[in-house]
Short mmCIF file of C-alpha atoms in Angstrom, two decimals:
data_model
loop_
_atom_site.label_atom_id
_atom_site.label_comp_id
_atom_site.label_asym_id
_atom_site.label_seq_id
_atom_site.Cartn_x
_atom_site.Cartn_y
_atom_site.Cartn_z
CA ALA B 8 56.64 -174.52 -50.45
CA GLN B 9 56.63 -175.68 -54.02
CA THR B 10 55.21 -173.60 -56.86
CA VAL B 11 54.34 -174.50 -60.43
CA THR B 12 54.04 -171.93 -63.21
CA GLN B 13 52.50 -172.31 -66.65
CA SER B 14 53.18 -169.08 -68.50
CA GLN B 15 51.05 -169.83 -71.56
CA PRO B 16 47.35 -169.31 -70.79
CA GLU B 17 46.41 -170.39 -74.31
CA MET B 18 48.07 -172.24 -77.18
CA SER B 19 46.84 -173.37 -80.57
CA VAL B 20 48.05 -175.92 -83.10
CA GLN B 21 47.01 -177.24 -86.48
CA GLU B 22 45.87 -180.80 -86.66
CA ALA B 23 48.81 -183.19 -87.32
CA GLU B 24 51.35 -180.58 -86.19
CA THR B 25 53.47 -180.54 -83.03
CA VAL B 26 52.97 -178.25 -80.04
CA THR B 27 54.93 -177.75 -76.83
CA LEU B 28 53.40 -176.59 -73.56
CA SER B 29 55.72 -175.02 -71.00
CA CYS B 30 55.95 -175.56 -67.26
CA THR B 31 58.45 -174.40 -64.68
CA TYR B 32 58.51 -175.19 -60.99
CA ASP B 33 60.31 -174.20 -57.87
CA THR B 34 61.37 -176.62 -55.14
CA SER B 35 64.18 -177.26 -52.72
CA GLU B 36 63.59 -181.00 -52.83
CA SER B 37 65.78 -183.35 -54.82
CA ASP B 38 63.30 -186.19 -55.24
CA TYR B 39 59.84 -185.57 -56.63
CA TYR B 40 57.39 -186.41 -59.39
CA LEU B 41 56.00 -184.26 -62.14
CA PHE B 42 52.76 -184.83 -64.00
CA TRP B 43 50.76 -183.51 -66.90
CA TYR B 44 46.98 -183.78 -66.61
CA LYS B 45 44.48 -183.20 -69.38
CA GLN B 46 41.05 -181.72 -68.66
CA PRO B 47 38.68 -181.90 -71.64
CA PRO B 48 35.31 -180.12 -71.65
CA SER B 49 33.87 -183.09 -69.74
CA ARG B 50 35.93 -181.78 -66.75
CA GLN B 51 37.46 -185.18 -66.11
CA MET B 52 41.09 -184.98 -64.99
CA ILE B 53 43.11 -187.45 -67.05
CA LEU B 54 46.73 -188.32 -66.34
CA VAL B 55 48.74 -187.87 -69.53
CA ILE B 56 52.31 -188.54 -68.45
CA ARG B 57 54.52 -188.59 -65.37
CA GLN B 58 58.24 -188.12 -64.75
CA GLU B 59 60.36 -189.22 -61.81
CA ALA B 60 62.94 -186.56 -60.99
CA TYR B 61 65.69 -189.13 -60.35
CA LYS B 62 65.37 -190.43 -63.91
CA GLN B 63 67.33 -188.51 -66.53
CA GLN B 64 65.48 -190.15 -69.39
CA ASN B 65 62.48 -188.18 -70.56
CA ALA B 66 59.12 -189.95 -70.26
CA THR B 67 57.16 -190.83 -73.39
CA GLU B 68 53.59 -192.03 -73.85
CA ASN B 69 52.68 -192.55 -77.49
CA ARG B 70 52.35 -189.05 -79.03
CA PHE B 71 53.12 -187.33 -75.73
CA SER B 72 56.63 -186.74 -74.47
CA VAL B 73 58.29 -184.43 -71.98
CA ASN B 74 61.48 -182.42 -71.91
CA PHE B 75 62.60 -182.58 -68.29
CA GLN B 76 65.42 -180.21 -67.36
CA LYS B 77 66.04 -180.73 -63.65
CA ALA B 78 68.69 -178.05 -63.21
CA ALA B 79 66.52 -175.49 -64.96
CA LYS B 80 63.39 -176.77 -63.15
CA SER B 81 61.56 -177.02 -66.43
CA PHE B 82 59.07 -179.67 -67.52
CA SER B 83 57.53 -179.11 -70.95
CA LEU B 84 55.00 -181.33 -72.72
CA LYS B 85 55.31 -182.05 -76.44
CA ILE B 86 52.29 -183.32 -78.33
CA SER B 87 53.13 -184.76 -81.73
CA ASP B 88 50.70 -185.35 -84.59
CA SER B 89 48.05 -183.30 -82.77
CA GLN B 90 44.48 -184.54 -82.99
CA LEU B 91 41.17 -182.78 -82.48
CA GLY B 92 40.67 -184.86 -79.34
CA ASP B 93 43.76 -183.28 -77.80
CA ALA B 94 41.89 -180.01 -77.37
CA ALA B 95 41.64 -179.44 -73.63
CA MET B 96 43.04 -177.60 -70.64
CA TYR B 97 46.42 -179.03 -69.64
CA PHE B 98 47.78 -178.82 -66.11
CA CYS B 99 51.33 -179.35 -64.96
CA ALA B 100 51.63 -180.68 -61.40
CA TYR B 101 54.27 -181.47 -58.79
CA ARG B 102 54.26 -184.00 -55.98
CA SER B 103 56.89 -184.76 -53.37
CA TYR B 104 58.63 -188.13 -53.47
CA ALA B 105 57.45 -189.50 -50.15
CA GLY B 106 54.93 -187.10 -48.69
CA GLY B 107 57.48 -184.86 -47.03
CA THR B 108 56.31 -181.60 -45.60
CA SER B 109 53.64 -181.22 -48.25
CA TYR B 110 51.93 -184.42 -47.05
CA GLY B 111 51.14 -185.76 -50.46
CA LYS B 112 49.77 -182.57 -51.94
CA LEU B 113 49.66 -182.26 -55.71
CA THR B 114 50.62 -178.68 -56.58
CA PHE B 115 49.18 -177.46 -59.88
CA GLY B 116 50.06 -174.78 -62.37
CA GLN B 117 47.49 -172.33 -63.71
CA GLY B 118 46.69 -174.42 -66.78
CA THR B 119 47.06 -173.95 -70.54
CA ILE B 120 44.08 -174.13 -72.88
CA LEU B 121 45.04 -175.96 -76.05
CA THR B 122 42.99 -175.42 -79.21
CA VAL B 123 43.45 -177.76 -82.17
CA HIS B 124 42.47 -176.39 -85.58
CA PRO B 125 41.35 -178.79 -88.33
CA GLU Q 13 35.65 -200.22 -62.03
CA ALA Q 14 38.11 -198.29 -59.88
CA GLN Q 15 36.78 -194.79 -59.41
CA VAL Q 16 36.10 -191.77 -57.28
CA THR Q 17 32.40 -190.93 -57.18
CA GLN Q 18 31.48 -187.35 -56.45
CA ASN Q 19 27.98 -185.92 -56.13
CA PRO Q 20 26.25 -183.78 -57.15
CA ARG Q 21 27.70 -182.81 -60.50
CA TYR Q 22 26.01 -179.42 -60.46
CA LEU Q 23 24.65 -177.44 -57.54
CA ILE Q 24 23.12 -174.00 -57.25
CA THR Q 25 22.45 -172.75 -53.74
CA VAL Q 26 21.81 -169.55 -51.82
CA THR Q 27 24.15 -167.78 -49.46
CA GLY Q 28 24.16 -169.31 -46.00
CA LYS Q 29 22.39 -172.57 -46.79
CA LYS Q 30 24.48 -175.49 -45.57
CA LEU Q 31 25.47 -178.06 -48.16
CA THR Q 32 27.50 -181.23 -48.45
CA VAL Q 33 29.34 -182.58 -51.47
CA THR Q 34 29.89 -186.31 -51.19
CA CYS Q 35 32.96 -188.23 -52.29
CA SER Q 36 33.52 -191.97 -52.24
CA GLN Q 37 36.34 -194.16 -53.58
CA ASN Q 38 36.39 -197.92 -54.09
CA MET Q 39 40.16 -198.45 -54.32
CA ASN Q 40 40.97 -198.69 -50.60
CA HIS Q 41 43.12 -195.57 -50.92
CA GLU Q 42 44.51 -194.06 -47.76
CA TYR Q 43 44.96 -190.53 -49.03
CA MET Q 44 42.04 -188.32 -50.08
CA SER Q 45 41.90 -184.65 -50.87
CA TRP Q 46 39.60 -181.85 -51.96
CA TYR Q 47 40.55 -179.18 -54.51
CA ARG Q 48 38.87 -176.16 -55.97
CA GLN Q 49 39.56 -174.98 -59.51
CA ASP Q 50 39.30 -171.31 -60.42
CA PRO Q 51 40.25 -169.59 -63.71
CA GLY Q 52 43.87 -168.45 -63.76
CA LEU Q 53 44.61 -170.15 -60.44
CA GLY Q 54 44.62 -173.81 -61.36
CA LEU Q 55 43.62 -176.30 -58.68
CA ARG Q 56 44.22 -175.47 -55.04
CA GLN Q 57 44.02 -177.90 -52.14
CA ILE Q 58 41.28 -177.30 -49.57
CA TYR Q 59 41.68 -180.21 -47.17
CA TYR Q 60 43.29 -183.61 -47.17
CA SER Q 61 43.13 -186.81 -45.19
CA MET Q 62 45.89 -189.36 -44.72
CA ASN Q 63 43.59 -191.98 -43.20
CA VAL Q 64 40.44 -192.48 -41.16
CA GLU Q 65 40.00 -189.71 -38.58
CA VAL Q 66 43.16 -187.95 -39.83
CA THR Q 67 42.46 -184.71 -41.67
CA ASP Q 68 44.30 -181.44 -42.10
CA LYS Q 69 44.06 -178.10 -43.85
CA GLY Q 70 45.36 -177.46 -47.31
CA ASP Q 71 46.05 -174.07 -48.85
CA VAL Q 72 42.52 -172.64 -48.90
CA PRO Q 73 40.52 -174.20 -46.01
CA GLU Q 74 38.50 -171.16 -44.89
CA GLY Q 75 34.76 -171.79 -45.02
CA TYR Q 76 35.04 -175.55 -45.45
CA LYS Q 77 34.88 -178.61 -43.23
CA VAL Q 78 35.61 -182.27 -43.89
CA SER Q 79 35.34 -185.56 -42.08
CA ARG Q 80 36.78 -189.04 -42.63
CA LYS Q 81 34.80 -191.53 -40.56
CA GLU Q 82 35.22 -194.32 -43.09
CA LYS Q 83 38.15 -194.99 -45.36
CA ARG Q 84 36.07 -194.77 -48.55
CA ASN Q 85 34.18 -191.52 -47.83
CA PHE Q 86 35.42 -187.95 -47.56
CA PRO Q 87 32.57 -185.40 -47.70
CA LEU Q 88 33.13 -181.67 -48.11
CA ILE Q 89 30.86 -179.47 -45.99
CA LEU Q 90 30.09 -175.80 -46.54
CA GLU Q 91 28.23 -174.72 -43.43
CA SER Q 92 27.47 -171.18 -44.61
CA PRO Q 93 28.31 -170.87 -48.30
CA SER Q 94 29.22 -167.48 -49.72
CA PRO Q 95 29.46 -166.30 -53.36
CA ASN Q 96 33.28 -166.46 -53.24
CA GLN Q 97 32.95 -170.24 -52.88
CA THR Q 98 31.45 -170.46 -56.35
CA SER Q 99 33.90 -172.79 -58.05
CA LEU Q 100 34.56 -176.19 -59.57
CA TYR Q 101 35.38 -178.74 -56.89
CA PHE Q 102 37.28 -182.00 -57.23
CA CYS Q 103 37.71 -184.88 -54.86
CA ALA Q 104 40.75 -187.06 -55.43
CA SER Q 105 42.37 -190.10 -53.87
CA SER Q 106 45.77 -191.74 -53.90
CA ILE Q 107 47.12 -195.03 -52.63
CA SER Q 108 49.58 -193.19 -50.38
CA THR Q 109 51.16 -189.81 -49.73
CA GLY Q 110 54.06 -190.81 -51.96
CA GLY Q 111 54.18 -189.23 -55.36
CA TYR Q 112 54.44 -191.88 -58.07
CA TYR Q 113 50.76 -192.71 -58.45
CA GLY Q 114 49.42 -189.22 -58.69
CA TYR Q 115 45.72 -188.93 -57.98
CA THR Q 116 42.48 -190.47 -59.20
CA PHE Q 117 39.96 -187.67 -59.56
CA GLY Q 118 36.21 -187.52 -59.28
CA SER Q 119 34.22 -185.95 -62.09
CA GLY Q 120 33.89 -182.58 -60.39
CA THR Q 121 31.08 -180.54 -58.81
CA ARG Q 122 30.19 -177.16 -60.30
CA LEU Q 123 28.94 -175.09 -57.36
CA THR Q 124 27.23 -171.73 -57.75
CA VAL Q 125 26.37 -169.70 -54.65
CA VAL Q 126 23.94 -166.82 -55.27
#
């Protein structure tokens, strides 16, 4: 079974600065997808960015980018030019490529609370 | 608007009183799933469904039931709720079991069992 670990329960950053959230995972599969979800106080789960494991190039979405290290099973999220609206809980998640034995399950890490200081 | 609609948003109930949390999606998604979110544990899968009349247990199914009689609906049933089921619940759907699309989530149900 796959596991996802976020070792930073809380992080903080100054507005306009850069912050990196860490995520590691464990799997025996070679093809899979990784995601970062944002959960603001409204509780809505918002997809921030996704990465296909077969792609070496790191995904980027505006101010959000990832550092995907497949051999190390590491998937960190970098937020550049942090804004007050980035304050939220962030979850790292794993999903198998084609269902596999996990039947489409999204496996989540424990979450990291990000605080943005003005 | 493509969405997953989950109701109610908040619910306080007493131990042992049966309740149902409804979930409906308008995207014709095959795959639907229920999760519970607890502090320090992230989100954990309760049950999932790969299509109509096809459901199976996730990681934490004890005390829960589901049904999938129609493709759009996937209710979560707690027949005898207990305080340890106090949690934040999410319904989610996906176009398939394959990974690229991730999930579309409902807005969550905060359940308190006293």
